Structures are given as structure tokens and as C-alpha cells.
PDB file of C-alpha atoms in Angstrom:
ATOM      1  CA  MET A   1     -13.069   7.277  23.738  1.00 83.00           C
ATOM      2  CA  PHE A   2      -9.373   8.107  23.504  1.00 91.00           C
ATOM      3  CA  ALA A   3      -8.820   5.322  20.952  1.00 94.00           C
ATOM      4  CA  THR A   4     -11.533   6.739  18.692  1.00 94.00           C
ATOM      5  CA  TYR A   5     -10.121  10.245  19.077  1.00 95.00           C
ATOM      6  CA  LEU A   6      -6.607   9.018  18.291  1.00 96.00           C
ATOM      7  CA  VAL A   7      -7.612   7.057  15.178  1.00 97.00           C
ATOM      8  CA  VAL A   8      -9.835   9.787  13.719  1.00 97.00           C
ATOM      9  CA  ILE A   9      -7.274  12.559  14.294  1.00 98.00           C
ATOM     10  CA  ILE A  10      -4.341  10.569  12.898  1.00 98.00           C
ATOM     11  CA  LEU A  11      -6.330   9.363   9.869  1.00 98.00           C
ATOM     12  CA  THR A  12      -7.604  12.861   9.095  1.00 98.00           C
ATOM     13  CA  SER A  13      -4.138  14.347   9.531  1.00 98.00           C
ATOM     14  CA  ALA A  14      -2.546  11.708   7.309  1.00 98.00           C
ATOM     15  CA  VAL A  15      -5.081  12.070   4.501  1.00 97.00           C
ATOM     16  CA  ASN A  16      -4.850  15.852   4.490  1.00 97.00           C
ATOM     17  CA  GLY A  17      -1.066  15.735   4.757  1.00 97.00           C
ATOM     18  CA  LEU A  18      -0.917  13.473   1.710  1.00 97.00           C
ATOM     19  CA  ALA A  19      -3.284  15.776  -0.165  1.00 96.00           C
ATOM     20  CA  ALA A  20      -1.022  18.704   0.718  1.00 97.00           C
ATOM     21  CA  MET A  21       2.007  16.813  -0.594  1.00 97.00           C
ATOM     22  CA  ALA A  22       0.147  16.055  -3.831  1.00 96.00           C
ATOM     23  CA  ASN A  23      -0.453  19.783  -4.257  1.00 95.00           C
ATOM     24  CA  PHE A  24       3.165  20.646  -3.449  1.00 96.00           C
ATOM     25  CA  ILE A  25       4.732  18.180  -5.884  1.00 94.00           C
ATOM     26  CA  GLY A  26       2.303  18.962  -8.700  1.00 88.00           C
ATOM     27  CA  HIS A  27       0.632  15.560  -8.859  1.00 93.00           C
ATOM     28  CA  GLU A  28      -1.760  15.145 -11.765  1.00 93.00           C
ATOM     29  CA  TYR A  29      -4.941  14.656  -9.684  1.00 92.00           C
ATOM     30  CA  PRO A  30      -4.943  18.071  -7.964  1.00 91.00           C
ATOM     31  CA  LYS A  31      -3.988  19.712 -11.256  1.00 93.00           C
ATOM     32  CA  SER A  32      -6.874  18.025 -13.086  1.00 92.00           C
ATOM     33  CA  GLN A  33      -9.266  19.018 -10.299  1.00 92.00           C
ATOM     34  CA  ALA A  34      -8.057  22.621 -10.472  1.00 93.00           C
ATOM     35  CA  ASP A  35      -8.597  22.650 -14.221  1.00 94.00           C
ATOM     36  CA  LYS A  36     -12.056  21.090 -13.903  1.00 93.00           C
ATOM     37  CA  LEU A  37     -13.063  23.583 -11.199  1.00 93.00           C
ATOM     38  CA  ARG A  38     -11.471  26.506 -13.052  1.00 94.00           C
ATOM     39  CA  VAL A  39      -9.146  27.268 -10.168  1.00 94.00           C
ATOM     40  CA  PRO A  40      -5.798  28.749 -11.226  1.00 95.00           C
ATOM     41  CA  ARG A  41      -2.941  26.279 -10.916  1.00 93.00           C
ATOM     42  CA  SER A  42      -0.996  29.008  -9.146  1.00 93.00           C
ATOM     43  CA  TRP A  43      -3.311  28.385  -6.185  1.00 95.00           C
ATOM     44  CA  MET A  44      -2.151  24.782  -5.787  1.00 94.00           C
ATOM     45  CA  ARG A  45       0.710  25.529  -3.394  1.00 95.00           C
ATOM     46  CA  PRO A  46      -1.278  27.937  -1.185  1.00 96.00           C
ATOM     47  CA  LEU A  47      -4.137  25.440  -1.023  1.00 96.00           C
ATOM     48  CA  GLY A  48      -1.621  22.720  -0.190  1.00 96.00           C
ATOM     49  CA  ALA A  49      -0.234  24.943   2.561  1.00 97.00           C
ATOM     50  CA  LEU A  50      -3.720  25.255   4.050  1.00 97.00           C
ATOM     51  CA  LEU A  51      -4.136  21.476   3.998  1.00 97.00           C
ATOM     52  CA  ALA A  52      -0.702  21.009   5.562  1.00 98.00           C
ATOM     53  CA  ALA A  53      -1.469  23.569   8.266  1.00 98.00           C
ATOM     54  CA  GLY A  54      -4.703  21.749   9.037  1.00 98.00           C
ATOM     55  CA  ALA A  55      -2.944  18.390   9.223  1.00 98.00           C
ATOM     56  CA  LEU A  56      -0.243  19.747  11.522  1.00 98.00           C
ATOM     57  CA  GLY A  57      -2.814  21.594  13.600  1.00 97.00           C
ATOM     58  CA  LEU A  58      -4.720  18.379  14.194  1.00 97.00           C
ATOM     59  CA  LEU A  59      -1.544  16.758  15.489  1.00 97.00           C
ATOM     60  CA  ALA A  60      -0.731  19.817  17.612  1.00 97.00           C
ATOM     61  CA  GLY A  61      -4.114  19.255  19.224  1.00 95.00           C
ATOM     62  CA  PHE A  62      -2.632  16.362  21.173  1.00 96.00           C
ATOM     63  CA  ALA A  63      -0.519  18.893  23.087  1.00 96.00           C
ATOM     64  CA  VAL A  64      -2.850  21.925  22.925  1.00 96.00           C
ATOM     65  CA  PRO A  65      -6.428  20.670  22.476  1.00 95.00           C
ATOM     66  CA  VAL A  66      -7.871  23.981  21.310  1.00 95.00           C
ATOM     67  CA  LEU A  67      -5.451  23.979  18.340  1.00 96.00           C
ATOM     68  CA  GLY A  68      -6.732  20.608  17.195  1.00 96.00           C
ATOM     69  CA  THR A  69     -10.333  21.741  17.468  1.00 96.00           C
ATOM     70  CA  LEU A  70      -9.589  24.933  15.527  1.00 97.00           C
ATOM     71  CA  ALA A  71      -7.662  23.008  12.867  1.00 97.00           C
ATOM     72  CA  ALA A  72     -10.575  20.596  12.396  1.00 97.00           C
ATOM     73  CA  ALA A  73     -13.013  23.506  12.127  1.00 98.00           C
ATOM     74  CA  CYS A  74     -10.787  25.240   9.572  1.00 98.00           C
ATOM     75  CA  LEU A  75     -10.549  22.064   7.490  1.00 98.00           C
ATOM     76  CA  VAL A  76     -14.345  21.810   7.543  1.00 98.00           C
ATOM     77  CA  LEU A  77     -14.497  25.381   6.219  1.00 98.00           C
ATOM     78  CA  TYR A  78     -11.828  24.592   3.607  1.00 97.00           C
ATOM     79  CA  PHE A  79     -13.876  21.708   2.240  1.00 97.00           C
ATOM     80  CA  LEU A  80     -17.101  23.726   2.319  1.00 97.00           C
ATOM     81  CA  GLY A  81     -15.247  26.178   0.090  1.00 96.00           C
ATOM     82  CA  ALA A  82     -14.289  23.265  -2.150  1.00 95.00           C
ATOM     83  CA  LEU A  83     -17.962  22.281  -2.338  1.00 97.00           C
ATOM     84  CA  CYS A  84     -18.798  25.802  -3.488  1.00 95.00           C
ATOM     85  CA  ALA A  85     -16.131  25.515  -6.186  1.00 95.00           C
ATOM     86  CA  HIS A  86     -17.648  22.222  -7.379  1.00 95.00           C
ATOM     87  CA  LEU A  87     -21.169  23.612  -7.430  1.00 95.00           C
ATOM     88  CA  ARG A  88     -20.048  26.821  -9.160  1.00 95.00           C
ATOM     89  CA  VAL A  89     -18.988  24.811 -12.222  1.00 95.00           C
ATOM     90  CA  ARG A  90     -21.928  22.402 -11.889  1.00 95.00           C
ATOM     91  CA  ASP A  91     -19.687  19.460 -11.038  1.00 90.00           C
ATOM     92  CA  HIS A  92     -21.848  16.975  -9.171  1.00 90.00           C
ATOM     93  CA  GLN A  93     -19.268  14.182  -8.906  1.00 88.00           C
ATOM     94  CA  LEU A  94     -18.810  14.726  -5.199  1.00 91.00           C
ATOM     95  CA  GLY A  95     -17.686  11.285  -4.022  1.00 91.00           C
ATOM     96  CA  PRO A  96     -14.035  12.201  -3.350  1.00 90.00           C
ATOM     97  CA  TRP A  97     -15.110  15.519  -1.859  1.00 92.00           C
ATOM     98  CA  ALA A  98     -17.493  13.727   0.524  1.00 95.00           C
ATOM     99  CA  VAL A  99     -14.688  11.503   1.809  1.00 93.00           C
ATOM    100  CA  PHE A 100     -12.346  14.443   2.329  1.00 94.00           C
ATOM    101  CA  PHE A 101     -15.128  16.475   3.981  1.00 96.00           C
ATOM    102  CA  SER A 102     -16.322  13.720   6.310  1.00 97.00           C
ATOM    103  CA  LEU A 103     -12.895  13.246   7.882  1.00 97.00           C
ATOM    104  CA  PRO A 104     -12.523  16.760   9.334  1.00 98.00           C
ATOM    105  CA  VAL A 105     -16.193  16.712  10.350  1.00 98.00           C
ATOM    106  CA  ALA A 106     -15.488  13.517  12.302  1.00 97.00           C
ATOM    107  CA  ALA A 107     -12.283  15.040  13.716  1.00 97.00           C
ATOM    108  CA  LEU A 108     -14.193  18.117  14.858  1.00 97.00           C
ATOM    109  CA  ALA A 109     -16.911  15.972  16.432  1.00 96.00           C
ATOM    110  CA  VAL A 110     -14.544  13.718  18.360  1.00 96.00           C
ATOM    111  CA  SER A 111     -12.448  16.694  19.395  1.00 95.00           C
ATOM    112  CA  LEU A 112     -15.473  18.509  20.791  1.00 95.00           C
ATOM    113  CA  VAL A 113     -16.717  15.394  22.571  1.00 94.00           C
ATOM    114  CA  TYR A 114     -13.334  14.302  23.904  1.00 92.00           C
ATOM    115  CA  HIS A 115     -12.169  17.723  25.078  1.00 84.00           C
ATOM    116  CA  GLY A 116     -15.590  19.097  25.919  1.00 72.00           C
ATOM    117  CA  THR A 117     -14.887  22.482  24.336  1.00 54.00           C
TER     118      THR A 117
END
């Protein structure tokens, strides 16, 4: 079980950390998504900070398990908010969103099972 926990947490942290970096450096993909979803570009850095905090929180969960569980839960909420943004503008191309959403859901599940919280 530890191997599954380790892989899921590291993969989820890495993907969200890279997404945070894309927001921080002003990569074209997050900017185009913000434009499509009618989210102000000024929100890109704060949204990136939330992703980065989630990624770091997942890693902190190795030392303090409750932090990892909370970080996974917060990332799930973050991506549910992203779903609302997609649906608000009637954007039904949810493939990338589904990938990003499924990772923190898996991280939350393995965290709850592994730590029993």
C-alpha cells in the first residue's frame, strides 16, 4: 500500500507543481484557459499559488499526514471550482480538467486509506 500511496502523492504533487509554474511564468496554456473561461489574467498568480500550496502540502503529508490529506481535499475543491468555471461559460471540453481532477481525488483516497483518517 505504501508504494501506491507514494506514487499517487508524488505524481499529483508534480503535476500540480508544474501547473503552478505554468501560471507563474505566464505560459500560454493557462492564459488561453483563463481567456476561454473569462477569468481575469490577474488571477493567474494567485491560482498558481493555490496549486503550489496544494503540491507542497501533499509532500508535507509524508511528515504530517493530516496536512497531506487536507491538501488533497483542498485540491479537489479547487478543481470543483474549475469545473464550475467551465460550466459557467458552457465549455464542455473537460478532458484536461478530468485528468487534473482525478489526481487529487486519487491522492485523497489513498491518503484516507493509508492513514486511516
